[in-house]
CSV table of C-alpha atoms and ligand atoms in Angstrom, one decimal:
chain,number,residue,atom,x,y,z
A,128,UNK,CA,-12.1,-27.2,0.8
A,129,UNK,CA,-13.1,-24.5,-1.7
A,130,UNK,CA,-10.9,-21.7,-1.9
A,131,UNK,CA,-10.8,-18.4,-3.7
A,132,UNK,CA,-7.8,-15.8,-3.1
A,133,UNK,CA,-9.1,-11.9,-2.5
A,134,UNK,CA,-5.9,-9.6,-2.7
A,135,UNK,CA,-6.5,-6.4,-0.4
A,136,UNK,CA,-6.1,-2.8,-1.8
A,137,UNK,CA,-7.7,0.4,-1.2
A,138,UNK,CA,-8.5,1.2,-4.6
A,139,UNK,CA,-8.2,4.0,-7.0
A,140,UNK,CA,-10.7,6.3,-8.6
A,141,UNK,CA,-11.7,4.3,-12.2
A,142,UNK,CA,-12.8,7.6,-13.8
A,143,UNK,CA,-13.1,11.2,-12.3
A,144,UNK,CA,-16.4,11.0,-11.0
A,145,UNK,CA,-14.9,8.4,-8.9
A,146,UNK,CA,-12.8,10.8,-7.2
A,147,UNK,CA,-15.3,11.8,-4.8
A,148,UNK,CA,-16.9,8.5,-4.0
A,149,UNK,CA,-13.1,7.6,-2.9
A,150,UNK,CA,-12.6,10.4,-0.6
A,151,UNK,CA,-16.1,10.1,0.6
A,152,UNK,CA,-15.4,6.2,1.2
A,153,UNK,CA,-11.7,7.2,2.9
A,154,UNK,CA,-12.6,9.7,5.2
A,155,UNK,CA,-16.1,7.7,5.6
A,156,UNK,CA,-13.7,4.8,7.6
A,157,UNK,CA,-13.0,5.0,11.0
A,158,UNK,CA,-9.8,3.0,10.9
A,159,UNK,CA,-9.1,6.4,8.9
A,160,UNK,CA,-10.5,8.9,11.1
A,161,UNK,CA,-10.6,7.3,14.5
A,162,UNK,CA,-13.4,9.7,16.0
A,163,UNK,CA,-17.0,9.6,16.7
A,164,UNK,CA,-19.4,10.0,13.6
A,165,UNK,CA,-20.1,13.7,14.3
A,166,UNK,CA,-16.5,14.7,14.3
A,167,UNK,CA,-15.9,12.3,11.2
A,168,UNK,CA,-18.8,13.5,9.2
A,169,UNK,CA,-17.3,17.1,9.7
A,170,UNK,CA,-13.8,16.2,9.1
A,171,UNK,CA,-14.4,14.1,5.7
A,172,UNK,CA,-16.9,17.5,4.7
A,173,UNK,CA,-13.8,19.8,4.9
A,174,UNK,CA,-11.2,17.8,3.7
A,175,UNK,CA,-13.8,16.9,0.7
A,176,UNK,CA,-14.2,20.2,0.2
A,177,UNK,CA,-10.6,21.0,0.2
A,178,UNK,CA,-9.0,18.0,-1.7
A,179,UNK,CA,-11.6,17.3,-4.5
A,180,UNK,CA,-10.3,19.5,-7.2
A,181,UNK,CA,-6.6,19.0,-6.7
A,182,UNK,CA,-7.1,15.2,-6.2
A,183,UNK,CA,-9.1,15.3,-9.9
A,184,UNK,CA,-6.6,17.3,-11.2
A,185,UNK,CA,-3.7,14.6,-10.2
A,186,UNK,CA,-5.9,11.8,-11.9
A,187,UNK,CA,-6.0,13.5,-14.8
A,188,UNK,CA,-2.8,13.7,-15.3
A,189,UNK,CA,-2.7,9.9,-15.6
A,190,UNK,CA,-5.3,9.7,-18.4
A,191,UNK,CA,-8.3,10.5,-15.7
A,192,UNK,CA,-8.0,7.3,-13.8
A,193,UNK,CA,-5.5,5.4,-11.3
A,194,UNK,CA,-3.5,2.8,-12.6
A,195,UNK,CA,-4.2,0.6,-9.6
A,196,UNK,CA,-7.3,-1.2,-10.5
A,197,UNK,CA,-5.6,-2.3,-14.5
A,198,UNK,CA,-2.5,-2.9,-12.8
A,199,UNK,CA,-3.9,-4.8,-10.0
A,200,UNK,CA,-5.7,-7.0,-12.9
A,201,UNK,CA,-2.1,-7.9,-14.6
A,202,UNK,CA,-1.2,-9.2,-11.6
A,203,UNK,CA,-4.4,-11.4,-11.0
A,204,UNK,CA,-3.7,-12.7,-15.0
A,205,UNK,CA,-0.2,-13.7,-14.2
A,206,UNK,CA,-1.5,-15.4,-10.8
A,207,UNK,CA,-4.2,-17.4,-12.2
A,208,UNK,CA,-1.4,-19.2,-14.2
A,209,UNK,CA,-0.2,-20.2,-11.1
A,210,UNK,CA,-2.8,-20.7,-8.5
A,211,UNK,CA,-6.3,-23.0,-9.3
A,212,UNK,CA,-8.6,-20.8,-7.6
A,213,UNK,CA,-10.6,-18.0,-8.3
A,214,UNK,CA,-8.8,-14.5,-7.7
A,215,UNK,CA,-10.4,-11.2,-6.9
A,216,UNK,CA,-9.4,-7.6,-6.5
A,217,UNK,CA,-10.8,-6.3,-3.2
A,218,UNK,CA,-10.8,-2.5,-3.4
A,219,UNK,CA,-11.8,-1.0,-0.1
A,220,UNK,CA,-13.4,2.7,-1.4
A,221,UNK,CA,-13.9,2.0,-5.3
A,222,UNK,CA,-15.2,-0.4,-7.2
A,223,UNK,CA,-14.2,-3.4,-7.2
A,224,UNK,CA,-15.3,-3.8,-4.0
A,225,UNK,CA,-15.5,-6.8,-2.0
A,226,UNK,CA,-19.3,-7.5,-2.2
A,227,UNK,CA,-20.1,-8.6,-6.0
A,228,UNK,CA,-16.9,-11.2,-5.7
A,229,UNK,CA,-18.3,-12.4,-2.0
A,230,UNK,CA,-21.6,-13.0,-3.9
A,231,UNK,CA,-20.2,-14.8,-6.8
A,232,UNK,CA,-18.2,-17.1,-4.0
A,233,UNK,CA,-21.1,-17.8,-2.0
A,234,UNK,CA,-23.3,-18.6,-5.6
A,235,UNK,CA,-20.4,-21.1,-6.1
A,236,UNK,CA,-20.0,-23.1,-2.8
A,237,UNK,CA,-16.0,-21.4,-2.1
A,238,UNK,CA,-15.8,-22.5,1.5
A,239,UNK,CA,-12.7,-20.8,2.6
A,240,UNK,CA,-11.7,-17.0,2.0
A,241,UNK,CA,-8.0,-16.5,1.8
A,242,UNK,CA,-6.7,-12.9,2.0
A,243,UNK,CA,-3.3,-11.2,0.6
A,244,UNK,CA,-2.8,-8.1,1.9
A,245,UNK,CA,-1.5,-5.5,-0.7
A,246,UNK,CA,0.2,-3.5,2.0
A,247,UNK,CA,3.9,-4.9,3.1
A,248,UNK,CA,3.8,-3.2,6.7
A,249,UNK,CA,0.6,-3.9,8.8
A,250,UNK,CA,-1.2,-0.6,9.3
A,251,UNK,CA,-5.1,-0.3,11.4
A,252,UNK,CA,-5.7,2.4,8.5
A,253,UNK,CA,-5.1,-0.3,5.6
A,254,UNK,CA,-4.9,-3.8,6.6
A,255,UNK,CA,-7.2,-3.6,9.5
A,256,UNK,CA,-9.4,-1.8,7.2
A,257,UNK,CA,-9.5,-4.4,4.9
A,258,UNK,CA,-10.0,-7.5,7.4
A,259,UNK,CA,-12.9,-5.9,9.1
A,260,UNK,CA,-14.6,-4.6,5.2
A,261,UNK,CA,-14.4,-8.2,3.9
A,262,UNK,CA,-16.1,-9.6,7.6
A,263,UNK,CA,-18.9,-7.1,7.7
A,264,UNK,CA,-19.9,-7.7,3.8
A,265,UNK,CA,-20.0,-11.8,4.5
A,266,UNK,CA,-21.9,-11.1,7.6
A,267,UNK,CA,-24.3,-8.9,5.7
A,268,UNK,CA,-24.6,-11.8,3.0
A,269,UNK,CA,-24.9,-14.4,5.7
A,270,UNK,CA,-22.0,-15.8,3.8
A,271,UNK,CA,-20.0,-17.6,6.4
A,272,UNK,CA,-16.9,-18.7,4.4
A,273,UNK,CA,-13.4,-19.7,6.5
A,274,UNK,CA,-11.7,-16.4,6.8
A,275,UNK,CA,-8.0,-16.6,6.7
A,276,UNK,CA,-5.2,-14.0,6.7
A,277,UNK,CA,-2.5,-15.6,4.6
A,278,UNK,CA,-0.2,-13.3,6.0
A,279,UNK,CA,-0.8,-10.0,8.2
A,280,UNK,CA,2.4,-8.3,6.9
A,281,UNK,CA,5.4,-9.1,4.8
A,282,UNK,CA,8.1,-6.5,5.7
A,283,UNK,CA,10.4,-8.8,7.2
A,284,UNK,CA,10.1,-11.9,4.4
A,285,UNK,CA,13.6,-12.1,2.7
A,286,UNK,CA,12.3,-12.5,-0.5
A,287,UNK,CA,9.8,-9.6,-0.3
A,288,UNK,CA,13.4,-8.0,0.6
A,289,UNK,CA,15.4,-9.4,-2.2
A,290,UNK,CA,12.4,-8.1,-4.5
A,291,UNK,CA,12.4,-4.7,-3.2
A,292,UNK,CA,16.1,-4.7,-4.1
A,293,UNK,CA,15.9,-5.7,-7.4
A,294,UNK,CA,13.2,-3.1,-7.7
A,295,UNK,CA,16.2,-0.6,-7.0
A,296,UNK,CA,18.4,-2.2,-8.9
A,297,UNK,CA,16.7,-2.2,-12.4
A,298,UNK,CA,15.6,1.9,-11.8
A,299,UNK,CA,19.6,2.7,-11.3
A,300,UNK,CA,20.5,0.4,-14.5
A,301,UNK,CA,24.2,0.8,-15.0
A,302,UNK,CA,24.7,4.6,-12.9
A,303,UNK,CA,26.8,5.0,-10.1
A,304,UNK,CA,25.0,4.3,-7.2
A,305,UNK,CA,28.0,5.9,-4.9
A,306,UNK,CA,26.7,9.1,-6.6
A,307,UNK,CA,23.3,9.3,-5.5
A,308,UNK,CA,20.8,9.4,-2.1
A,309,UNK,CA,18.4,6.3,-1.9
A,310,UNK,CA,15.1,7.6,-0.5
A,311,UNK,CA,12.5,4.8,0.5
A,312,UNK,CA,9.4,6.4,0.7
A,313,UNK,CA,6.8,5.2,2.7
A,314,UNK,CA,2.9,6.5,3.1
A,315,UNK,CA,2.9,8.6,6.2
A,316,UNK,CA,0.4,8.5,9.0
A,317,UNK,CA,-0.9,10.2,11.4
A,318,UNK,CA,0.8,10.6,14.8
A,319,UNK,CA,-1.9,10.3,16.5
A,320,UNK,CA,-2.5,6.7,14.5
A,321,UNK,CA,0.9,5.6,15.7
A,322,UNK,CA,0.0,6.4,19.4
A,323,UNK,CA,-2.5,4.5,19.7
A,324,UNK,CA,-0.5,1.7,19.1
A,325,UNK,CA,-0.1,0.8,15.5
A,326,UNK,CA,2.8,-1.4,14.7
A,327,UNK,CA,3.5,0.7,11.2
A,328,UNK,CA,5.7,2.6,11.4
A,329,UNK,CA,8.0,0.1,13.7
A,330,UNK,CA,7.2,-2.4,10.6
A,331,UNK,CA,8.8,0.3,8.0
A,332,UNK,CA,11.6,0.9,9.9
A,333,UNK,CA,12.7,-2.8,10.0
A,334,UNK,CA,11.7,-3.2,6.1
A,335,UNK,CA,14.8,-0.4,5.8
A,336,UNK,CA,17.2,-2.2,8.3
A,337,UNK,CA,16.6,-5.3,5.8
A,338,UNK,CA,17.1,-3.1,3.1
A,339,UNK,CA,19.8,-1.9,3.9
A,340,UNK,CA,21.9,-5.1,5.3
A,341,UNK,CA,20.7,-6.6,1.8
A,342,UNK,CA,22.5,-3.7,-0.4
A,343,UNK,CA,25.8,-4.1,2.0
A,344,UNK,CA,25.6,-7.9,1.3
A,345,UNK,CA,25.5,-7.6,-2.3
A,346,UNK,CA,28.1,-4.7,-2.2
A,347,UNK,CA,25.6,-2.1,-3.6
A,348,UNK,CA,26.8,1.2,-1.9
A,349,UNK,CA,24.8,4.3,-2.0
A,350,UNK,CA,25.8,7.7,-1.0
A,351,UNK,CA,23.5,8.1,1.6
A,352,UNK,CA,19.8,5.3,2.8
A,353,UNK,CA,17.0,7.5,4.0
A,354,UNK,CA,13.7,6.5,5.4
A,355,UNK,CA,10.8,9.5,4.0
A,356,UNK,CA,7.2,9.9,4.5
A,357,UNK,CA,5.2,11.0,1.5
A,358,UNK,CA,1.3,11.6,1.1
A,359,UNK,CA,0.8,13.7,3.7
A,360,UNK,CA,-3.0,15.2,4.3
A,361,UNK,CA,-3.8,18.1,6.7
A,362,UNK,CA,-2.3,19.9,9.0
A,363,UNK,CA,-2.0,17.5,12.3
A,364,UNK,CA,1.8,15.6,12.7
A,365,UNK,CA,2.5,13.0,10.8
A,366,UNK,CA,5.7,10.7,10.3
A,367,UNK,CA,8.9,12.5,9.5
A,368,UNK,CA,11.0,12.9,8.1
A,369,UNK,CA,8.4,14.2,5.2
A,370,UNK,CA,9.9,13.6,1.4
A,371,UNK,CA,8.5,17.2,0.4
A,372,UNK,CA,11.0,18.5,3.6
A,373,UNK,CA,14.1,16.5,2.5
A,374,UNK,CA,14.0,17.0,-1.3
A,375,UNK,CA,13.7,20.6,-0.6
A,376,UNK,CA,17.0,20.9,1.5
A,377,UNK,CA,19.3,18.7,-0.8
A,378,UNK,CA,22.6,17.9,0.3
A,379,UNK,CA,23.2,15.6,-2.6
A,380,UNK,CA,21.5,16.3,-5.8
A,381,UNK,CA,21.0,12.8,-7.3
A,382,UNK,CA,18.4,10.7,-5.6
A,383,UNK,CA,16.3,7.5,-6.4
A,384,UNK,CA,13.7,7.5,-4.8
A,385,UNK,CA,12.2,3.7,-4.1
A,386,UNK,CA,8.0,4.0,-2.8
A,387,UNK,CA,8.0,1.2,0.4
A,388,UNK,CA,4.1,1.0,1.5
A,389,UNK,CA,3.1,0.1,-1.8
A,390,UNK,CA,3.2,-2.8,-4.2
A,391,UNK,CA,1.6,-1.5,-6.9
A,392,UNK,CA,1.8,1.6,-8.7
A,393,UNK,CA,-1.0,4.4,-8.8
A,394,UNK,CA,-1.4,7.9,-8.6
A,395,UNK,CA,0.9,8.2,-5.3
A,396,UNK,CA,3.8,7.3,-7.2
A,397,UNK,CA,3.2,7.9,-10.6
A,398,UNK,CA,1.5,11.3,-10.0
A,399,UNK,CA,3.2,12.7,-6.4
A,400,UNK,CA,6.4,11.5,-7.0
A,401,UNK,CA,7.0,11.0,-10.5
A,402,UNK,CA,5.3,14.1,-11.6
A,403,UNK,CA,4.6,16.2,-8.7
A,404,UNK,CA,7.5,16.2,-6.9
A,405,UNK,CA,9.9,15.6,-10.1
A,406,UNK,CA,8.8,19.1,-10.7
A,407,UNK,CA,10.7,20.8,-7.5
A,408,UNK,CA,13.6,18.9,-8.2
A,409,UNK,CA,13.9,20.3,-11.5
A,410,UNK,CA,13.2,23.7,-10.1
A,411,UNK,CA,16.3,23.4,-7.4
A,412,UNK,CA,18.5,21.7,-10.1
A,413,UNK,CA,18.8,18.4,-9.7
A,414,UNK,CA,21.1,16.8,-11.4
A,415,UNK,CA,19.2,13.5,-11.5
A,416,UNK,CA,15.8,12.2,-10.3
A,417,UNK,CA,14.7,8.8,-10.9
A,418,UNK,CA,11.3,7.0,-9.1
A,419,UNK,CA,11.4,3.4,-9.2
A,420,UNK,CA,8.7,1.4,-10.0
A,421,UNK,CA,6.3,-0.8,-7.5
A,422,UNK,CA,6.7,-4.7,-8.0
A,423,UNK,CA,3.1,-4.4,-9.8
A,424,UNK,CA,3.0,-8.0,-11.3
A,425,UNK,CA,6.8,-9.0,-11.8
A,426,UNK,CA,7.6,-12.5,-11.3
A,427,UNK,CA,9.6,-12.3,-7.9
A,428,UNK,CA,5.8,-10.3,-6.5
A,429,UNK,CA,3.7,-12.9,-8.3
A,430,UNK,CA,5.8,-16.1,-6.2
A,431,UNK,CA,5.5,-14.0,-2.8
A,432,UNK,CA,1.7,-14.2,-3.4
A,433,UNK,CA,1.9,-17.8,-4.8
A,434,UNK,CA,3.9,-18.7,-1.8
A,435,UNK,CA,2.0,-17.3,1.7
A,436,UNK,CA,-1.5,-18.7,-0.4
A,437,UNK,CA,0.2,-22.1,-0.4
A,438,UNK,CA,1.5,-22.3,2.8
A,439,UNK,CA,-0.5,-23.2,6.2
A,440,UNK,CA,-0.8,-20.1,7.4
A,441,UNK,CA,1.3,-19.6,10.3
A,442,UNK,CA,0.2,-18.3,13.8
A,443,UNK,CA,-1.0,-15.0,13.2
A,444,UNK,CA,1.7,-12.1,14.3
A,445,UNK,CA,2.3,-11.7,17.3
A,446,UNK,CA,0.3,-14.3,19.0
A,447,UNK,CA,2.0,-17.6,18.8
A,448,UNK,CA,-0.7,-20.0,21.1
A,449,UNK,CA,-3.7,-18.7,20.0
A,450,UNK,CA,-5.1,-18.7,16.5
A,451,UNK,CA,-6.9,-15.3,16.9
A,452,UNK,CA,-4.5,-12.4,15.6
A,453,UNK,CA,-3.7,-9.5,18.1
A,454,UNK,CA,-3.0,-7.3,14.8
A,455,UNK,CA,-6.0,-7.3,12.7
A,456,UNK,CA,-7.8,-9.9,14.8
A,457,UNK,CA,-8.5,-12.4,12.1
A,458,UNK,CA,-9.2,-16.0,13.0
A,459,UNK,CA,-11.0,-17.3,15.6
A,460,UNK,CA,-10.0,-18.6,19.3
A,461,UNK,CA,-9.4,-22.2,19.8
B,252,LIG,C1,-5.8,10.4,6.6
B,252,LIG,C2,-5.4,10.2,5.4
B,252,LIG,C3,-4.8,9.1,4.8
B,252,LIG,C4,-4.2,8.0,5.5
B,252,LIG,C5,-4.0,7.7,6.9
B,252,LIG,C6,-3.7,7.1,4.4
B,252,LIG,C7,-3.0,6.0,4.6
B,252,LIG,C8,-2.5,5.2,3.6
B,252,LIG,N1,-2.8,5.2,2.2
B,252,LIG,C9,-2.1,4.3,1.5
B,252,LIG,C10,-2.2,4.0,0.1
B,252,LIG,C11,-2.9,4.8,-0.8
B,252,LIG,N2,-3.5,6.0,-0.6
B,252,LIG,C12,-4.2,6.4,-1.7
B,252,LIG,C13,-4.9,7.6,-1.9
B,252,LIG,C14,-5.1,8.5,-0.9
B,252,LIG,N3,-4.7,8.5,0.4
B,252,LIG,C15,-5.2,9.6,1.1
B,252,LIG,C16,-5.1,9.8,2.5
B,252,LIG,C17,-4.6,8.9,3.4
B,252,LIG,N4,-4.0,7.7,3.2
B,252,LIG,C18,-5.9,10.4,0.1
B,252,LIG,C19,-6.7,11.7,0.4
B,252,LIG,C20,-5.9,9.7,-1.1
B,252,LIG,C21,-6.5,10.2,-2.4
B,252,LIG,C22,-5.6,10.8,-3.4
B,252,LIG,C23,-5.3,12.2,-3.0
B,252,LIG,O1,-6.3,12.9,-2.8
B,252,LIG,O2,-4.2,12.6,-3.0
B,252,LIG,C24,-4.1,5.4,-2.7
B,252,LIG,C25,-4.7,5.3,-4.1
B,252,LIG,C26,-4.0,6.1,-5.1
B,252,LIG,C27,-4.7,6.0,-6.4
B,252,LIG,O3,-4.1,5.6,-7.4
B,252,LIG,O4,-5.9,6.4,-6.5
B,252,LIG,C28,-3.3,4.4,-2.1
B,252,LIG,C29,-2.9,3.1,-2.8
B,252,LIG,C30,-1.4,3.5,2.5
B,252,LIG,C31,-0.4,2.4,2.1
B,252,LIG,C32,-1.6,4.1,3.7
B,252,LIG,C33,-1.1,3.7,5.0
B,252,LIG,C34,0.0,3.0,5.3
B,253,LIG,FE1,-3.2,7.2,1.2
B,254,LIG,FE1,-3.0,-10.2,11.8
């Protein structure tokens, strides 16, 4: 069969003017904002109203652009070495969307869609998000390609551990980790989200138990492991412990800080943490501040893609008998 690979992101404004067509797109999604249109259309109004200027202000720190979409394009280089099919980035609210690649696929006779997920934890707001974008724009084609999930979530794969590890272990270098506070960031997300019944923040936990039983095997000590929620919008509950909160009340004054919801960089890390939030810890003196770097296209990421694409993919998480998955309901029933 025909097969082309579409890795799932959400994208990140190309140029400023972007900015808005993001948020609109975001807060546009009800996987986002889980209300009825009314309430969403009033919601995405304020918090447009609200965010837009700070938001453009972030990007242009970075050169007035995310780094996602030219990072995400590294990676698809390095992968095309690897993998004889065609590759696409599927952003959900900027270009690239999903929709010129779909038509290109069905101009080409691809018969089977397989989908990476960019997002390590399974969340409704991201991989969800993704599944049911990519479904809806092959229906509206009438493009009916195989659709398969090569993976709903990867928090739990060993070597999606051992890679997050080395991640930490190349931003401390030769310090002494005794000295200093590992933070693993993850996005945060709405309560109200996690009521409902989404498995993330359960998934995040369990990426830090692995974590953390990985840096006792290899003898790698830290002062103190912390699981953090960054990112935060509005004013309902979120997650907590929030980063902001924690790097605010020090009780140690040397942290790395290692962002766990995300595999490649963009203005969440490189802007919040590594700028943003590198400014109050210079304010409150710390001695030392480092941000690690997402796996972006490093070789231990780029054989974790090769790997799930190559595989049968297994029964869908957490159903076992049926191929139809209960998390983002990919597949179809036997
Ligand atoms: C209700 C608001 C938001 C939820 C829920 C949310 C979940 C979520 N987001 C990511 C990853 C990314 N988020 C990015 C940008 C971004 N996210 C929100 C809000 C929510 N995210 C906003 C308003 C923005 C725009 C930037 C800003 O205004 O601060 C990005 C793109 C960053 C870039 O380089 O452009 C990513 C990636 C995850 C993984 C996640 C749930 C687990
Ligand atoms: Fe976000
Ligand atoms: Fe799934």
């Amino acid at each position: 069969m025909n097969k082309a690979l579409f890795l799932l992101n959400m994208g990140g404004p190309n140029d400023l003017d972007e900015v808005e067509l993001f948020l609109h797109n975001m807060f546009s999604d009800k996987n986002i904002l889980p209300t009825n249109s009314m309430t969403r259309a009033l919601i995405r109004k304020i918090i447009i109203t609200k965010r837009l200027d700070d938001a453009k202000e972030s990007y242009t720190h970075l050169g007035g652009k995310s780094p996602l979409s030219d990072l995400t394009h590294k990676l698809i280089d390095k992968l095309k070495s690897k993998l004889d099919m065609p590759i696409y980035a599927a952003m959900r609210y900027v270009p690239p969307f999903a929709g010129d690649a779909l038509k290109q696929c069905k101009a080409d006779g691809i018969e089977e869609l397989i989908l990476f997920p960019m997002y390590p934890q399974y969340s409704t707001t991201t991989t969800l998000s993704s599944y049911e974008d990519i479904v809806g724009r092959c229906k509206a084609l009438d493009y009916h390609p195989k659709i398969t999930m090569s993976t709903c979530q990867y928090f739990d794969d060993m070597d999606y551990i051992h890679a997050c590890v080395a991640q930490i272990e190349k931003a401390i270098g030769d310090k002494e980790t005794s000295e200093y506070d590992l933070l693993l960031s993850a996005h945060g997300l709405p309560m109200s989200i996690i009521k409902a019944g989404d498995p993330y923040q359960r998934q995040v936990e369990s990426n830090v138990s692995a974590i953390k039983t990985l840096l006792a095997l290899k003898g790698i000590v830290f002062k103190d492991v912390k699981l953090v929620y960054q990112s935060k919008v509005g004013s309902a509950a979120w997650l907590e412990p929030n980063l902001v909160d924690v790097l605010r009340n020090p009780v140690n004054r040397k942290v790395l800080i290692y962002p766990l919801a995300f595999t490649i960089d963009n203005s969440e890390t490189l802007f919040e943490l590594d700028i943003e939030h590198r400014e109050i810890a210079e304010k409150i003196k710390y001695d030392d501040y480092i941000v690690a770097e997402c796996m972006n296209d490093s070789d231990t990421f780029v054989d974790l893609i090769v790997k799930y694409v190559s595989k049968e993919p297994t029964p869908m998480y957490p159903c076992a008998d049926c191929s139809i998955c209960l998390c983002c309901g990919a597949g179809q029933h036997l």
